[in-house]
Amino acid sequence: MSLDPKISHAIKKATADAGQESFLANRLITWMEAITSGNADPNDPSDADRRLDLLFDGTEVDVIDRDSEGIF
């Protein structure tokens, strides 16, 4: 089974809308394709940890100044 093109498009749009680089979308799509093709097991903790590390490393997050946001 292959990944539905609508899913790929949605991932690309969501990452772009979130201000993320295109390679993050590509990593997500590659992972989803591996799962749907049976080449990755979403229940394998070591594989999930490795892939999540790649995703976290590729994600840009704004640093929130807790004092200026009123967050304590």
mmCIF file of C-alpha atoms in Angstrom, residues 25-71:
data_model
loop_
_atom_site.group_PDB
_atom_site.id
_atom_site.type_symbol
_atom_site.label_atom_id
_atom_site.label_comp_id
_atom_site.label_asym_id
_atom_site.label_seq_id
_atom_site.Cartn_x
_atom_site.Cartn_y
_atom_site.Cartn_z
ATOM 1 C CA ALA A 25 7.879 17.437 5.446
ATOM 2 C CA ASN A 26 10.079 15.094 3.421
ATOM 3 C CA ARG A 27 11.195 13.277 6.583
ATOM 4 C CA LEU A 28 7.595 12.872 7.726
ATOM 5 C CA ILE A 29 6.484 11.644 4.313
ATOM 6 C CA THR A 30 9.385 9.200 4.105
ATOM 7 C CA TRP A 31 8.470 7.784 7.508
ATOM 8 C CA MET A 32 4.791 7.469 6.591
ATOM 9 C CA GLU A 33 5.726 5.772 3.299
ATOM 10 C CA ALA A 34 7.955 3.328 5.166
ATOM 11 C CA ILE A 35 5.116 2.473 7.526
ATOM 12 C CA THR A 36 2.508 2.028 4.788
ATOM 13 C CA SER A 37 4.878 -0.123 2.723
ATOM 14 C CA GLY A 38 5.718 -2.310 5.716
ATOM 15 C CA ASN A 39 9.377 -1.239 5.784
ATOM 16 C CA ALA A 40 9.006 0.377 9.202
ATOM 17 C CA ASP A 41 7.177 -0.786 12.287
ATOM 18 C CA PRO A 42 5.473 2.053 14.163
ATOM 19 C CA ASN A 43 5.509 -0.173 17.254
ATOM 20 C CA ASP A 44 9.302 -0.596 17.231
ATOM 21 C CA PRO A 45 10.545 1.775 19.965
ATOM 22 C CA SER A 46 14.122 1.978 18.673
ATOM 23 C CA ASP A 47 12.999 2.862 15.138
ATOM 24 C CA ALA A 48 10.476 5.385 16.436
ATOM 25 C CA ASP A 49 13.081 6.968 18.748
ATOM 26 C CA ARG A 50 15.572 7.312 15.895
ATOM 27 C CA ARG A 51 13.026 8.831 13.550
ATOM 28 C CA LEU A 52 11.605 11.149 16.204
ATOM 29 C CA ASP A 53 15.110 12.405 16.961
ATOM 30 C CA LEU A 54 15.486 13.274 13.265
ATOM 31 C CA LEU A 55 12.148 15.077 13.295
ATOM 32 C CA PHE A 56 12.897 16.998 16.476
ATOM 33 C CA ASP A 57 16.309 18.001 15.132
ATOM 34 C CA GLY A 58 14.669 19.291 11.971
ATOM 35 C CA THR A 59 11.921 21.249 13.704
ATOM 36 C CA GLU A 60 12.336 24.958 14.333
ATOM 37 C CA VAL A 61 10.593 26.164 17.452
ATOM 38 C CA ASP A 62 10.244 29.768 18.560
ATOM 39 C CA VAL A 63 11.578 30.357 22.037
ATOM 40 C CA ILE A 64 8.868 31.755 24.281
ATOM 41 C CA ASP A 65 9.850 34.400 26.789
ATOM 42 C CA ARG A 66 7.733 33.206 29.670
ATOM 43 C CA ASP A 67 7.933 36.531 31.513
ATOM 44 C CA SER A 68 6.684 38.591 28.572
ATOM 45 C CA GLU A 69 3.913 36.093 27.829
ATOM 46 C CA GLY A 70 2.657 36.110 31.405
ATOM 47 C CA ILE A 71 3.463 32.407 31.798
#
